[in-house]
Amino acid sequence: MKALIQDDTERRIVLRAVDLWKSYDEGTVAVLKGVDIGCFEGRAVALCGPSGCGKSTLLHLFAGLDFPDQGKVWVNGAEIKRGSNLLRLLRHEVGFVFQLHNLIPDLTLAENCLIPTVAAGTDRRTAKTRLMELAERTGLTHRLDHRIQKLSGGERQRTALCRALMNRPKILLADEPTGSLDEQSSSAVFDLLLDLVATEGTTLLMATHDRSLALRCDRLVEMHDGKIREHAYAR
Amino acid sequence: MIFLKLIVTNLRRHRIRSLISVAGIAFSVAAMLTVVTILQGAIGMFSSILSNDSEIIVFERDVSDLFFSNVPADAAERISSWPMVAHANPVLFGIVSSAGHPIITCFGVTPADARIEKATWLLGDRNKFAQHEDDVVLGERAAQFLSAALGSYVPIGHATFHVVGIVKTANGFEDGGVFMPLASAQSFFHKEGTSSVITVKLRNKDDAVTFKAMVKAQYPNLIALDDAEFTRSYSQFRILKATAWAVGGCGLLLGGLGVANTMIMSVFMRIREVAILRVNGFSHVQIGGVIFGESAVVSLSGAMAGLLVGSCFLYALKMIPALDGYVDTSLHPLLMMVVLLLALLTGVAGALYPAIYAMRIRAVEALRFE
């Protein structure tokens, strides 16, 4: 941990959790057991570990979708707790990509991507410019008016990535973003993900099972049984 | 645009269910429109009978129905002699029956009454009315269903009457009614020396307040109301109006339950979608807006369809000869506005619980929902 801080002395910590505890089913299923973690601005951090170790829960807590039983969470310097301005968090601070793309099937690719801009009240022209920019970078320009059902798995996940980045969030949380894709698509989507966060200066915290992908991030955090086991530089 | 698409998308996704909800609201609106229009038309016609060439009605105070009102005959004579009165005519209402026709409205009137004076006489001579005790004048429709011709004798109730005229009036009750000389009607209905009401025309409408005060002072058991007051306060009209709105309201309630059912199903079937919207920054208000928007589209579509169906149904009723003059099919813009507003409110009320449910969906739990 000391080495990490030394290396990132110029960078700000944008995601931080201290002594996080979280359990489900009235405390009978403990998922997080005193997690401490910090992510530096602009870094790509992979969160590895077996299923059920608490990776998704940790991401949900950072997105304000759930709250810890104990401990504190800060996103971009602001503590996330009940009563916080979660709308601002979800509209401007954080973008979320799921393992299952979670797109609305009856809408077109473009309409799905524009949903966060509708929520944030972004003016139409700005939203459209941003959409075109992201569509071009993800190679989806020719698919903008296509419905989600007509897209391949990789295209759907790239659409989900575009949607998450529409409002230029400072942080991207990705929960197994390539988990439902074949190896080739998975690699392509992951390359795109890394490229996008790097060029946009976005901080990435990504849960994944795939160690080969995780090793391509700036940092790898190993989780096991609700605890952080190991921090390591991946590259 | 996308917000609107989110609203419409779900309705299109479950077309049959949406159409059933629209149909529910449409039939409710059509029922309410039809019932209220028919009853308001009937009330309007009955009012117009009373206000024929007059602006004030004098009748027995606290009487539940004008058919039970007893106004002394001498009151009409004395009132007509008051300086502000142009004319005052006693009218006796009664219901008689004839073979195959259980209800025929009967009007006991004087020859000076506007119903006789100003009616369009199709057959007969108005000057011959009330020359004999058994003289009657029939409305055109009454003459048709009684198969009566000028000069013929028709059985009405327990007696037989001589038809001395057939008149045409725009009012269904009058057109399907029988006009008797007042004295004959008093005798026929065993109400000698009384009338049901006195219809009064003033020389100057500004004297109405003075006139009412004089009636109150000189005839404490009578009440004088101008036509508008009478229509507003007459208990029978109020009961009819309340019944019409209650029946229509029940219809709308059923329609609202249909909308509620649709919206509940709509929310339950897309919990995950609501969660996606939440994760992408939709506020509770925006989520509620989508749900209420859906119900508003259903309600307004249903209301518009209902107005169309109701109008067609009223038009069809008007085409039935037997109802000619009884059914006023003219749709009042205010009534249409009220019905539209009620349909919209019903839809919103129906979406209330589903919207609250949707707003309370926790994204993190809903995203696990398959």
PDB file of N, CA and C in Angstrom, chain A residues 24 60 65-66 87 90-91 96 98 100 102-108 111 114-116 118-119 124 147 163, chain B residues 1-3 5-6 9 12-13 272-273 276-284 286 362-364 367-368 370:
ATOM      1  N   TYR A  24     -26.312  -9.318   4.362  1.00  0.00           N
ATOM      2  CA  TYR A  24     -27.688  -9.446   3.854  1.00  0.00           C
ATOM      3  C   TYR A  24     -28.461 -10.405   4.750  1.00  0.00           C
ATOM      4  N   HIS A  60     -21.606  -1.575  -5.757  1.00  0.00           N
ATOM      5  CA  HIS A  60     -22.922  -0.986  -5.468  1.00  0.00           C
ATOM      6  C   HIS A  60     -22.813   0.095  -4.398  1.00  0.00           C
ATOM      7  N   LEU A  65     -25.953   2.723  -4.693  1.00  0.00           N
ATOM      8  CA  LEU A  65     -27.132   1.886  -4.895  1.00  0.00           C
ATOM      9  C   LEU A  65     -27.495   1.136  -3.619  1.00  0.00           C
ATOM     10  N   ASP A  66     -26.559   1.088  -2.718  1.00  0.00           N
ATOM     11  CA  ASP A  66     -26.791   0.425  -1.428  1.00  0.00           C
ATOM     12  C   ASP A  66     -25.912   1.132  -0.381  1.00  0.00           C
ATOM     13  N   LEU A  87     -28.651  11.429  -6.689  1.00  0.00           N
ATOM     14  CA  LEU A  87     -28.949  11.702  -8.094  1.00  0.00           C
ATOM     15  C   LEU A  87     -27.752  12.342  -8.775  1.00  0.00           C
ATOM     16  N   LEU A  90     -25.177   9.656  -9.415  1.00  0.00           N
ATOM     17  CA  LEU A  90     -25.465   8.766 -10.538  1.00  0.00           C
ATOM     18  C   LEU A  90     -25.499   9.491 -11.877  1.00  0.00           C
ATOM     19  N   ARG A  91     -25.824  10.790 -11.826  1.00  0.00           N
ATOM     20  CA  ARG A  91     -25.920  11.524 -13.097  1.00  0.00           C
ATOM     21  C   ARG A  91     -24.571  12.062 -13.571  1.00  0.00           C
ATOM     22  N   PHE A  96     -22.075   3.274 -14.628  1.00  0.00           N
ATOM     23  CA  PHE A  96     -22.093   1.881 -14.194  1.00  0.00           C
ATOM     24  C   PHE A  96     -22.286   0.973 -15.406  1.00  0.00           C
ATOM     25  N   PHE A  98     -22.835  -3.124 -16.332  1.00  0.00           N
ATOM     26  CA  PHE A  98     -23.150  -4.411 -15.700  1.00  0.00           C
ATOM     27  C   PHE A  98     -22.662  -5.581 -16.571  1.00  0.00           C
ATOM     28  N   LEU A 100     -24.584  -8.167 -17.406  1.00  0.00           N
ATOM     29  CA  LEU A 100     -25.651  -8.212 -18.404  1.00  0.00           C
ATOM     30  C   LEU A 100     -25.851  -6.751 -18.800  1.00  0.00           C
ATOM     31  N   ASN A 102     -28.062  -4.786 -19.538  1.00  0.00           N
ATOM     32  CA  ASN A 102     -29.148  -3.999 -18.945  1.00  0.00           C
ATOM     33  C   ASN A 102     -29.574  -2.814 -19.809  1.00  0.00           C
ATOM     34  N   LEU A 103     -29.790  -3.133 -21.075  1.00  0.00           N
ATOM     35  CA  LEU A 103     -30.327  -2.106 -21.986  1.00  0.00           C
ATOM     36  C   LEU A 103     -31.836  -2.321 -22.110  1.00  0.00           C
ATOM     37  N   ILE A 104     -32.548  -1.290 -22.528  1.00  0.00           N
ATOM     38  CA  ILE A 104     -34.002  -1.432 -22.678  1.00  0.00           C
ATOM     39  C   ILE A 104     -34.280  -1.921 -24.100  1.00  0.00           C
ATOM     40  N   PRO A 105     -34.823  -3.130 -24.221  1.00  0.00           N
ATOM     41  CA  PRO A 105     -34.882  -3.791 -25.526  1.00  0.00           C
ATOM     42  C   PRO A 105     -35.725  -3.075 -26.577  1.00  0.00           C
ATOM     43  N   ASP A 106     -36.763  -2.355 -26.146  1.00  0.00           N
ATOM     44  CA  ASP A 106     -37.633  -1.737 -27.152  1.00  0.00           C
ATOM     45  C   ASP A 106     -37.103  -0.407 -27.679  1.00  0.00           C
ATOM     46  N   LEU A 107     -36.040   0.067 -27.083  1.00  0.00           N
ATOM     47  CA  LEU A 107     -35.471   1.328 -27.555  1.00  0.00           C
ATOM     48  C   LEU A 107     -34.308   1.025 -28.499  1.00  0.00           C
ATOM     49  N   THR A 108     -33.959   1.996 -29.289  1.00  0.00           N
ATOM     50  CA  THR A 108     -32.814   1.815 -30.185  1.00  0.00           C
ATOM     51  C   THR A 108     -31.526   2.019 -29.392  1.00  0.00           C
ATOM     52  N   GLU A 111     -31.238   5.647 -28.413  1.00  0.00           N
ATOM     53  CA  GLU A 111     -32.168   6.023 -27.326  1.00  0.00           C
ATOM     54  C   GLU A 111     -31.683   5.485 -25.984  1.00  0.00           C
ATOM     55  N   LEU A 114     -28.980   7.640 -24.729  1.00  0.00           N
ATOM     56  CA  LEU A 114     -29.396   8.996 -24.338  1.00  0.00           C
ATOM     57  C   LEU A 114     -30.135   9.036 -22.997  1.00  0.00           C
ATOM     58  N   ILE A 115     -30.480   7.880 -22.454  1.00  0.00           N
ATOM     59  CA  ILE A 115     -31.246   7.850 -21.190  1.00  0.00           C
ATOM     60  C   ILE A 115     -30.571   8.675 -20.075  1.00  0.00           C
ATOM     61  N   PRO A 116     -29.259   8.504 -19.851  1.00  0.00           N
ATOM     62  CA  PRO A 116     -28.647   9.299 -18.761  1.00  0.00           C
ATOM     63  C   PRO A 116     -28.719  10.808 -19.020  1.00  0.00           C
ATOM     64  N   VAL A 118     -31.199  12.299 -20.567  1.00  0.00           N
ATOM     65  CA  VAL A 118     -32.588  12.694 -20.260  1.00  0.00           C
ATOM     66  C   VAL A 118     -32.718  12.887 -18.757  1.00  0.00           C
ATOM     67  N   ALA A 119     -32.140  11.934 -18.014  1.00  0.00           N
ATOM     68  CA  ALA A 119     -32.205  12.025 -16.544  1.00  0.00           C
ATOM     69  C   ALA A 119     -31.523  13.295 -16.049  1.00  0.00           C
ATOM     70  N   ARG A 124     -30.425  18.726 -25.871  1.00  0.00           N
ATOM     71  CA  ARG A 124     -30.437  17.688 -26.902  1.00  0.00           C
ATOM     72  C   ARG A 124     -29.197  17.722 -27.795  1.00  0.00           C
ATOM     73  N   ARG A 147     -32.504  -1.534 -33.050  1.00  0.00           N
ATOM     74  CA  ARG A 147     -32.985  -1.946 -31.740  1.00  0.00           C
ATOM     75  C   ARG A 147     -31.992  -2.900 -31.089  1.00  0.00           C
ATOM     76  N   ARG A 163     -23.379   4.271 -22.904  1.00  0.00           N
ATOM     77  CA  ARG A 163     -24.402   4.843 -22.025  1.00  0.00           C
ATOM     78  C   ARG A 163     -23.785   5.292 -20.704  1.00  0.00           C
TER      79      ARG A 163
ATOM     80  N   MET B   1     -38.416  13.592 -25.827  1.00  0.00           N
ATOM     81  CA  MET B   1     -38.781  12.608 -26.852  1.00  0.00           C
ATOM     82  C   MET B   1     -38.596  11.180 -26.338  1.00  0.00           C
ATOM     83  N   ILE B   2     -37.418  10.938 -25.724  1.00  0.00           N
ATOM     84  CA  ILE B   2     -37.149   9.588 -25.207  1.00  0.00           C
ATOM     85  C   ILE B   2     -38.060   9.300 -24.020  1.00  0.00           C
ATOM     86  N   PHE B   3     -38.306  10.363 -23.245  1.00  0.00           N
ATOM     87  CA  PHE B   3     -39.205  10.226 -22.102  1.00  0.00           C
ATOM     88  C   PHE B   3     -40.586   9.771 -22.603  1.00  0.00           C
ATOM     89  N   LYS B   5     -41.152   8.289 -25.396  1.00  0.00           N
ATOM     90  CA  LYS B   5     -41.027   6.938 -25.960  1.00  0.00           C
ATOM     91  C   LYS B   5     -41.058   5.886 -24.853  1.00  0.00           C
ATOM     92  N   LEU B   6     -40.442   6.226 -23.717  1.00  0.00           N
ATOM     93  CA  LEU B   6     -40.483   5.289 -22.581  1.00  0.00           C
ATOM     94  C   LEU B   6     -41.930   5.060 -22.146  1.00  0.00           C
ATOM     95  N   THR B   9     -43.669   3.116 -25.211  1.00  0.00           N
ATOM     96  CA  THR B   9     -43.075   1.799 -25.481  1.00  0.00           C
ATOM     97  C   THR B   9     -43.776   0.687 -24.722  1.00  0.00           C
ATOM     98  N   ARG B  12     -47.168  -0.116 -26.031  1.00  0.00           N
ATOM     99  CA  ARG B  12     -47.103  -0.854 -27.297  1.00  0.00           C
ATOM    100  C   ARG B  12     -46.637  -2.288 -27.076  1.00  0.00           C
ATOM    101  N   ARG B  13     -45.840  -2.467 -26.042  1.00  0.00           N
ATOM    102  CA  ARG B  13     -45.301  -3.793 -25.742  1.00  0.00           C
ATOM    103  C   ARG B  13     -46.431  -4.756 -25.373  1.00  0.00           C
ATOM    104  N   ARG B 272     -37.003  -4.507 -13.456  1.00  0.00           N
ATOM    105  CA  ARG B 272     -35.596  -4.396 -13.844  1.00  0.00           C
ATOM    106  C   ARG B 272     -35.354  -3.125 -14.669  1.00  0.00           C
ATOM    107  N   GLU B 273     -36.331  -2.841 -15.537  1.00  0.00           N
ATOM    108  CA  GLU B 273     -36.202  -1.657 -16.389  1.00  0.00           C
ATOM    109  C   GLU B 273     -36.233  -0.372 -15.539  1.00  0.00           C
ATOM    110  N   ILE B 276     -32.935   0.030 -14.053  1.00  0.00           N
ATOM    111  CA  ILE B 276     -31.949   0.550 -15.020  1.00  0.00           C
ATOM    112  C   ILE B 276     -32.067   2.073 -15.097  1.00  0.00           C
ATOM    113  N   LEU B 277     -33.298   2.537 -15.144  1.00  0.00           N
ATOM    114  CA  LEU B 277     -33.503   3.992 -15.200  1.00  0.00           C
ATOM    115  C   LEU B 277     -32.947   4.661 -13.948  1.00  0.00           C
ATOM    116  N   ARG B 278     -33.151   4.011 -12.807  1.00  0.00           N
ATOM    117  CA  ARG B 278     -32.640   4.574 -11.537  1.00  0.00           C
ATOM    118  C   ARG B 278     -31.104   4.665 -11.585  1.00  0.00           C
ATOM    119  N   VAL B 279     -30.486   3.579 -12.018  1.00  0.00           N
ATOM    120  CA  VAL B 279     -29.015   3.563 -12.058  1.00  0.00           C
ATOM    121  C   VAL B 279     -28.491   4.619 -13.022  1.00  0.00           C
ATOM    122  N   ASN B 280     -29.283   4.919 -14.037  1.00  0.00           N
ATOM    123  CA  ASN B 280     -28.858   5.926 -15.002  1.00  0.00           C
ATOM    124  C   ASN B 280     -29.293   7.344 -14.622  1.00  0.00           C
ATOM    125  N   GLY B 281     -29.705   7.500 -13.383  1.00  0.00           N
ATOM    126  CA  GLY B 281     -29.921   8.849 -12.858  1.00  0.00           C
ATOM    127  C   GLY B 281     -31.352   9.343 -12.847  1.00  0.00           C
ATOM    128  N   PHE B 282     -32.306   8.468 -13.192  1.00  0.00           N
ATOM    129  CA  PHE B 282     -33.705   8.913 -13.124  1.00  0.00           C
ATOM    130  C   PHE B 282     -34.100   9.136 -11.660  1.00  0.00           C
ATOM    131  N   SER B 283     -34.764  10.262 -11.416  1.00  0.00           N
ATOM    132  CA  SER B 283     -35.220  10.549 -10.054  1.00  0.00           C
ATOM    133  C   SER B 283     -36.559   9.839  -9.807  1.00  0.00           C
ATOM    134  N   HIS B 284     -36.986   9.874  -8.552  1.00  0.00           N
ATOM    135  CA  HIS B 284     -38.301   9.295  -8.222  1.00  0.00           C
ATOM    136  C   HIS B 284     -39.387   9.978  -9.043  1.00  0.00           C
ATOM    137  N   GLN B 286     -39.112  11.428 -11.950  1.00  0.00           N
ATOM    138  CA  GLN B 286     -39.058  11.018 -13.357  1.00  0.00           C
ATOM    139  C   GLN B 286     -39.640   9.615 -13.545  1.00  0.00           C
ATOM    140  N   ARG B 362     -35.881  -0.566  -5.241  1.00  0.00           N
ATOM    141  CA  ARG B 362     -34.454  -0.388  -4.959  1.00  0.00           C
ATOM    142  C   ARG B 362     -33.670  -1.030  -6.089  1.00  0.00           C
ATOM    143  N   ALA B 363     -32.902  -0.189  -6.760  1.00  0.00           N
ATOM    144  CA  ALA B 363     -32.211  -0.632  -7.977  1.00  0.00           C
ATOM    145  C   ALA B 363     -31.383  -1.879  -7.726  1.00  0.00           C
ATOM    146  N   VAL B 364     -30.660  -1.884  -6.613  1.00  0.00           N
ATOM    147  CA  VAL B 364     -29.729  -2.975  -6.362  1.00  0.00           C
ATOM    148  C   VAL B 364     -30.462  -4.316  -6.218  1.00  0.00           C
ATOM    149  N   LEU B 367     -32.196  -5.227  -9.831  1.00  0.00           N
ATOM    150  CA  LEU B 367     -31.301  -5.699 -10.884  1.00  0.00           C
ATOM    151  C   LEU B 367     -31.015  -7.194 -10.756  1.00  0.00           C
ATOM    152  N   ARG B 368     -31.306  -7.740  -9.584  1.00  0.00           N
ATOM    153  CA  ARG B 368     -31.169  -9.197  -9.422  1.00  0.00           C
ATOM    154  C   ARG B 368     -32.433  -9.906  -9.901  1.00  0.00           C
ATOM    155  N   GLU B 370     -35.186 -11.325 -12.205  1.00  0.00           N
ATOM    156  CA  GLU B 370     -35.223 -11.831 -13.592  1.00  0.00           C
ATOM    157  C   GLU B 370     -36.663 -11.910 -14.050  1.00  0.00           C
TER     158      GLU B 370
END
